[in-house]
Short mmCIF file of C-alpha atoms in Angstrom, two decimals:
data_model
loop_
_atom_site.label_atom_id
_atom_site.label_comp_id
_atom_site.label_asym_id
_atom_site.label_seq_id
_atom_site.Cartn_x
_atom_site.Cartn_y
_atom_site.Cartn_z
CA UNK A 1 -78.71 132.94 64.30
CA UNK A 2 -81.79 130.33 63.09
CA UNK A 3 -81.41 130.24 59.65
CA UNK A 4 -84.80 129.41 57.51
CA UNK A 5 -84.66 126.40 54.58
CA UNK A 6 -84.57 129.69 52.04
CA UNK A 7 -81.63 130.71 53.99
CA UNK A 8 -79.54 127.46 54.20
CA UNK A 9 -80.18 127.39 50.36
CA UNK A 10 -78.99 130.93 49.69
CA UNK A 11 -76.19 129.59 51.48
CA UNK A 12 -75.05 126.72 50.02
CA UNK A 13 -75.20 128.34 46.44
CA UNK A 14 -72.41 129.52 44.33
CA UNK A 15 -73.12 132.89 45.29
CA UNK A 16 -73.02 132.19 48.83
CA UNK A 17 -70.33 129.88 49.23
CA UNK A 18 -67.82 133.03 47.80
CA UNK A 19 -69.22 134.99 50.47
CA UNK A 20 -68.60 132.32 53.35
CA UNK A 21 -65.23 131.52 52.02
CA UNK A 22 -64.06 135.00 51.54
CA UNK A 23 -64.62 135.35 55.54
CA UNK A 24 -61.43 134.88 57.76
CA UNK A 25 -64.07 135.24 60.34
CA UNK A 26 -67.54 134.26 59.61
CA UNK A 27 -70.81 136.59 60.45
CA UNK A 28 -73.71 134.37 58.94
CA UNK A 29 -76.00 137.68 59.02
CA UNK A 30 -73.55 139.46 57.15
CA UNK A 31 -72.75 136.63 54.55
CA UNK A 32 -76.80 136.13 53.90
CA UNK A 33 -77.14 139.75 53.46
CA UNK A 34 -74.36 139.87 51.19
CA UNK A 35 -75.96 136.65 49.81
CA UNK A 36 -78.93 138.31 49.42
CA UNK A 37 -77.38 141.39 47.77
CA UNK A 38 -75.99 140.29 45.09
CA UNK A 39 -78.69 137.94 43.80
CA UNK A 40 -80.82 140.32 43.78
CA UNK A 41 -78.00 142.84 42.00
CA UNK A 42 -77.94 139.96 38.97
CA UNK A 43 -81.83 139.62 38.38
CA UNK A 44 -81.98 143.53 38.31
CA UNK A 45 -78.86 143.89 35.98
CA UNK A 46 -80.02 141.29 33.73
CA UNK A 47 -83.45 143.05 33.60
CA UNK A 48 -81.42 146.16 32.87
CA UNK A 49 -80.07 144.26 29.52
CA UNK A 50 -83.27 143.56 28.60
CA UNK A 51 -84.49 147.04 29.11
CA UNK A 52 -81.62 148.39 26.81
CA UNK A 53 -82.12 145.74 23.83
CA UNK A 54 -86.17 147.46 24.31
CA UNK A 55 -84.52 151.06 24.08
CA UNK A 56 -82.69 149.98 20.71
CA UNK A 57 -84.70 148.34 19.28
CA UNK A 58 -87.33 150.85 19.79
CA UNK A 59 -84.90 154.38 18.66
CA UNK A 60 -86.23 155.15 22.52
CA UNK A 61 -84.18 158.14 24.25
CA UNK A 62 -83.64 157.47 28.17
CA UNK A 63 -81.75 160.29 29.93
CA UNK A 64 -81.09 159.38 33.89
CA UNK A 65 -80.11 162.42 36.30
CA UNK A 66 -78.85 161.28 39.48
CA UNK A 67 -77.51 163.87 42.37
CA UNK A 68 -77.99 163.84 46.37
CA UNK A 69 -75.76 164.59 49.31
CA UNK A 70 -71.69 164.24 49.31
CA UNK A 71 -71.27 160.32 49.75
CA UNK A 72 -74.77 159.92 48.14
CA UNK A 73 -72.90 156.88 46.03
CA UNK A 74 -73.96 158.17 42.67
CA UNK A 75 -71.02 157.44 40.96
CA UNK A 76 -70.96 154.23 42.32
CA UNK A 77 -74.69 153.44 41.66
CA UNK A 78 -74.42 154.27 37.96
CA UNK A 79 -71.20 151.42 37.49
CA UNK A 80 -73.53 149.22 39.07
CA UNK A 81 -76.57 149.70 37.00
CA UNK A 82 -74.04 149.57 33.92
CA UNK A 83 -72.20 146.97 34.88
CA UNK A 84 -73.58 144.24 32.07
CA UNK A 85 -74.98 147.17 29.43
CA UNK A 86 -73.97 147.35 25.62
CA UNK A 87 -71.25 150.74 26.32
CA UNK A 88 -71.61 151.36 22.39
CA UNK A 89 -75.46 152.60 23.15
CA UNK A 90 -75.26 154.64 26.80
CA UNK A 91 -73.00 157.29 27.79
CA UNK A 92 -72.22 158.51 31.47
CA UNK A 93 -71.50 162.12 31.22
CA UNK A 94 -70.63 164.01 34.65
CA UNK A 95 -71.12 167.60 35.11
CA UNK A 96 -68.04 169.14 37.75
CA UNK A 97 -70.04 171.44 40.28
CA UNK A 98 -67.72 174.99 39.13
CA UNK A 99 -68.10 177.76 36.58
CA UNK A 100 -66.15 177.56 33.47
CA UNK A 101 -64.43 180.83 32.16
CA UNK A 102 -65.39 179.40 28.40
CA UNK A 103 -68.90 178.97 29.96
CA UNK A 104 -69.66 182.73 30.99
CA UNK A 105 -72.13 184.33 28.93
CA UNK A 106 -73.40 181.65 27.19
CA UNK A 107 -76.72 179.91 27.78
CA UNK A 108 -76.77 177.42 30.64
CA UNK A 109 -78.53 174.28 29.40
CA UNK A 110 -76.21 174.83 26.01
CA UNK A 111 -73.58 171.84 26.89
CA UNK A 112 -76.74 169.76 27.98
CA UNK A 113 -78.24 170.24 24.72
CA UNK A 114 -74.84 169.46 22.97
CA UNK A 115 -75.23 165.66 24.92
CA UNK A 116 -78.75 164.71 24.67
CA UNK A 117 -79.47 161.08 24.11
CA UNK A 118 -80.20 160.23 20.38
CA UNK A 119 -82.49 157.70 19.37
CA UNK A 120 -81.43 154.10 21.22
CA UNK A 121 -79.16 155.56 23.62
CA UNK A 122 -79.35 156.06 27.26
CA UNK A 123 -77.64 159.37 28.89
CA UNK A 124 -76.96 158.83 32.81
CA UNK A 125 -75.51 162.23 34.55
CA UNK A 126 -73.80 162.09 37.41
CA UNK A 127 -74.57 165.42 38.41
CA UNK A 128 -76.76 167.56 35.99
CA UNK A 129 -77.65 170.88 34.93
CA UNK A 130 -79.04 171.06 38.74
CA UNK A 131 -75.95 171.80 40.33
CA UNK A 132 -76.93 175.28 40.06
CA UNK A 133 -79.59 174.20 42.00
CA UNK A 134 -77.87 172.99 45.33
CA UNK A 135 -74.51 173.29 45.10
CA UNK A 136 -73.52 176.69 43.05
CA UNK A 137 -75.68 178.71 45.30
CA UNK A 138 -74.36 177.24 48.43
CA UNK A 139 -70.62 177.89 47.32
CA UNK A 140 -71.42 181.30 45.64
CA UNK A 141 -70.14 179.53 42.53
CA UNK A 142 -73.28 181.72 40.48
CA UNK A 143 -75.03 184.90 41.14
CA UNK A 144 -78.14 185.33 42.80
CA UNK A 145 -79.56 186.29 39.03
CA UNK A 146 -77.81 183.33 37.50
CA UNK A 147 -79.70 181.13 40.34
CA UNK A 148 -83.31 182.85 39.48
CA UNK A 149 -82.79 182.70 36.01
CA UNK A 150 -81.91 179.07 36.28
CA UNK A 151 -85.38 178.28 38.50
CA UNK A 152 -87.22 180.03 36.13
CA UNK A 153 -85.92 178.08 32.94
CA UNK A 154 -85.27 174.66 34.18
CA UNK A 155 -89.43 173.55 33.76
CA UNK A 156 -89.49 174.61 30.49
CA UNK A 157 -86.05 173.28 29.61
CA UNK A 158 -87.42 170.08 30.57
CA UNK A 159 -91.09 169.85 28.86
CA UNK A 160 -88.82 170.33 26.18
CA UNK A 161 -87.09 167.43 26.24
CA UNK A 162 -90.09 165.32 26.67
CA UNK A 163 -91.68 166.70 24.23
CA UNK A 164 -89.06 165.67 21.95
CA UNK A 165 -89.23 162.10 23.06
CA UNK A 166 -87.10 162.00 25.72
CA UNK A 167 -88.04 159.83 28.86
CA UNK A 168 -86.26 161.89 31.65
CA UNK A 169 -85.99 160.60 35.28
CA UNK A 170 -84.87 162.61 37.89
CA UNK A 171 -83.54 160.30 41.65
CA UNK A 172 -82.54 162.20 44.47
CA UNK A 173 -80.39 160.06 47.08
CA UNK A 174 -81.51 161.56 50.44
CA UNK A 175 -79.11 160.52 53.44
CA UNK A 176 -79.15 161.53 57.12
CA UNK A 177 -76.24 163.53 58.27
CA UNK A 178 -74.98 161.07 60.52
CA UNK A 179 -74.64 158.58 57.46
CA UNK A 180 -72.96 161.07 55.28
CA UNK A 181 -70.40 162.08 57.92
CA UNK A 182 -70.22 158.07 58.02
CA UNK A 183 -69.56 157.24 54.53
CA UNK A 184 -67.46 160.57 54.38
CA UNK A 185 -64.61 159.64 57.13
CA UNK A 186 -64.70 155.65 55.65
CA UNK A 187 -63.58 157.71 52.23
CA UNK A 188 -60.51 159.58 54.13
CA UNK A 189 -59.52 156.50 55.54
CA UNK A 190 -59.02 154.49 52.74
CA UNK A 191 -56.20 155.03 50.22
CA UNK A 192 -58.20 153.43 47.72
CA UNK A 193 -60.51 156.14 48.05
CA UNK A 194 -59.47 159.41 49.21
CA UNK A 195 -58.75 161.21 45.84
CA UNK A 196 -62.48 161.17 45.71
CA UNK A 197 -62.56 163.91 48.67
CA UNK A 198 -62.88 167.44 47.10
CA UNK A 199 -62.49 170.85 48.69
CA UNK A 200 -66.18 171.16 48.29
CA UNK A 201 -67.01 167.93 50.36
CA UNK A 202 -64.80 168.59 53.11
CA UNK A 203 -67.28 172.19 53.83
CA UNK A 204 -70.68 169.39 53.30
CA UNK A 205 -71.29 169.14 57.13
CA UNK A 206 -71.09 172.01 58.14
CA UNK A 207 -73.19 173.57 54.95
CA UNK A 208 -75.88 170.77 55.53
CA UNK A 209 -78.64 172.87 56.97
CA UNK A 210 -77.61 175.33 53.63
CA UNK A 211 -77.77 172.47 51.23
CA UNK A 212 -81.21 171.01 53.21
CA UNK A 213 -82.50 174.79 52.24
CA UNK A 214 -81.81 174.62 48.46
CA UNK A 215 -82.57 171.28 48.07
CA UNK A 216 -86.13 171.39 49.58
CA UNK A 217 -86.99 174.49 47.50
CA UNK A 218 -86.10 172.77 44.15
CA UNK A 219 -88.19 169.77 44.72
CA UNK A 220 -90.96 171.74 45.12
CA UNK A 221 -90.38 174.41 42.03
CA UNK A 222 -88.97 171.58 39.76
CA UNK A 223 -91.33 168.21 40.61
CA UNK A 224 -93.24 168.26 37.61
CA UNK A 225 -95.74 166.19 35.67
CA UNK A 226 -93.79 165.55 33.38
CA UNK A 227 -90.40 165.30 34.90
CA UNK A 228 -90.85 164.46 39.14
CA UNK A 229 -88.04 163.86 41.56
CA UNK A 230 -88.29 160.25 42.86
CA UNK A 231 -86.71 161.06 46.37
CA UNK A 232 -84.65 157.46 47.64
CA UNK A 233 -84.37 158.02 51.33
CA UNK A 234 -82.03 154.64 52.32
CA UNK A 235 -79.17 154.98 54.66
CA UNK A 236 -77.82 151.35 53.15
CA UNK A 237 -75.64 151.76 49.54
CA UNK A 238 -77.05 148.44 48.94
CA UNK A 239 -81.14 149.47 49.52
CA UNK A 240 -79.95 153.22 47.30
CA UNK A 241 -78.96 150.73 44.52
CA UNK A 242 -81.59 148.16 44.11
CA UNK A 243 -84.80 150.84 44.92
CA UNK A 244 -82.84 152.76 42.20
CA UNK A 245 -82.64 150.06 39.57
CA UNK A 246 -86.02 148.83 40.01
CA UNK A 247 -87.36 151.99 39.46
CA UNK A 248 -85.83 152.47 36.26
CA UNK A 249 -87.23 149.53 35.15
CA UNK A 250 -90.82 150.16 36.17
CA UNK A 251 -91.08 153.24 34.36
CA UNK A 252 -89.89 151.71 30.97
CA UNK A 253 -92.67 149.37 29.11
CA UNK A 254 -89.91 147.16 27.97
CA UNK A 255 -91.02 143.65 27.51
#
């Protein structure tokens, strides 16, 4: 491999000396896009900090969905883009794709209401009120009527919240089959891992051309004005990560 000036640098830092160290076996590429990785990771984290102290300081109400395909890394993303964040001003609320018994019969977007952002706090959902969306649907978790009445509320629902002041950004992680059945068997492998696995993800390849269905028909009923999908289509966790994180940031005026 001919490594640039920049490279040999990248290198020879702190950074990259853990990386080349940390290799019983050393694959420069690898190490320089691990390298690579994580400086980038810092700058965007400690633009992240900044971004909060703006939120504060300003009573500003941020509220982050994030969903996609089994294996997507959501979860993962949001520890990442938390990672150096004041905890006592953002809360990471999850919403578990099944009905509820307590849930039946009341209004749908209730226990969303119940954890909106209030003023200088961010909100991130790993999984939001659009699993009803995608995923209920596809698992006949919610009726046909319970689907349409859902489509039919969720615009409004949301000029709602921006109305009241809430800055609400919607990302979409979009990977190929191939890289979900990927990340999916790395998951059973590992013990570290595996409890992740759900009965729900072990039906997601063989539902994909179901899920493609759903999924294509909300982003075109629910990409609004004032609340669009911003669609990451990276097969890399890495590239899902940073495209993520910097465009949080460009959509906040923070200074």
């Amino acid at each position: 491999m001919e490594l640039t000036q920049e490279d040999v640098k990248i290198l020879n830092s702190n950074i990259g000396l853990k990386h080349l160290l940390s290799k019983k076996k050393i694959d420069l590429k690898k190490v320089l896009e691990e390298t690579k990785f994580e400086l980038a990771l810092r700058e965007i984290q400690a633009e992240l900090v900044k971004m909060q102290l703006w939120i504060i300081a300003n009573n500003k109400k941020l509220m982050v969905l994030f969903h996609g395909g089994d294996s997507s890394e959501k979860s993962g993303i949001i520890r990442k883009i938390l990672a150096h964040n004041n905890p006592r001003h953002y809360r990471v609320e999850v919403n578990l794709p099944h009905l509820s018994k307590e849930m039946n019969g009341e209004w749908y977007f209730k226990k969303f209401v119940e954890k909106l952002p209030q003023e200088g706090e961010m909100v991130l959902w790993d999984r939001s009120w659009y699993n009803r969306a995608i995923i209920e649907p596809v698992h006949g978790l919610c009726t046909k009527a319970d689907y349409d009445q859902f489509m039919g509320q969720v615009n409004e629902f949301e000029s709602m919240l921006t109305e009241a002041g809430i800055t609400l950004v919607k990302f979409y992680f979009n990977i190929s089959k191939k890289e979900q059945a990927k990340r999916l068997k790395d998951v059973k492998s590992s013990p570290l891992t595996k409890w992740k696995l759900t009965p729900l993800d072990e039906l997601s390849e063989e539902l994909w051309e179901e899920y493609e269905k759903y999924k294509e028909v909300m982003m075109v009923k629910t990409h609004t004005s004032h609340a669009p999908w911003i669609e990451i289509k990276k097969e890399k966790r890495e590239e899902e990560l940073i495209t993520a994180a910097r465009h949080l940031l460009s959509l906040m005026p923070y200074h």
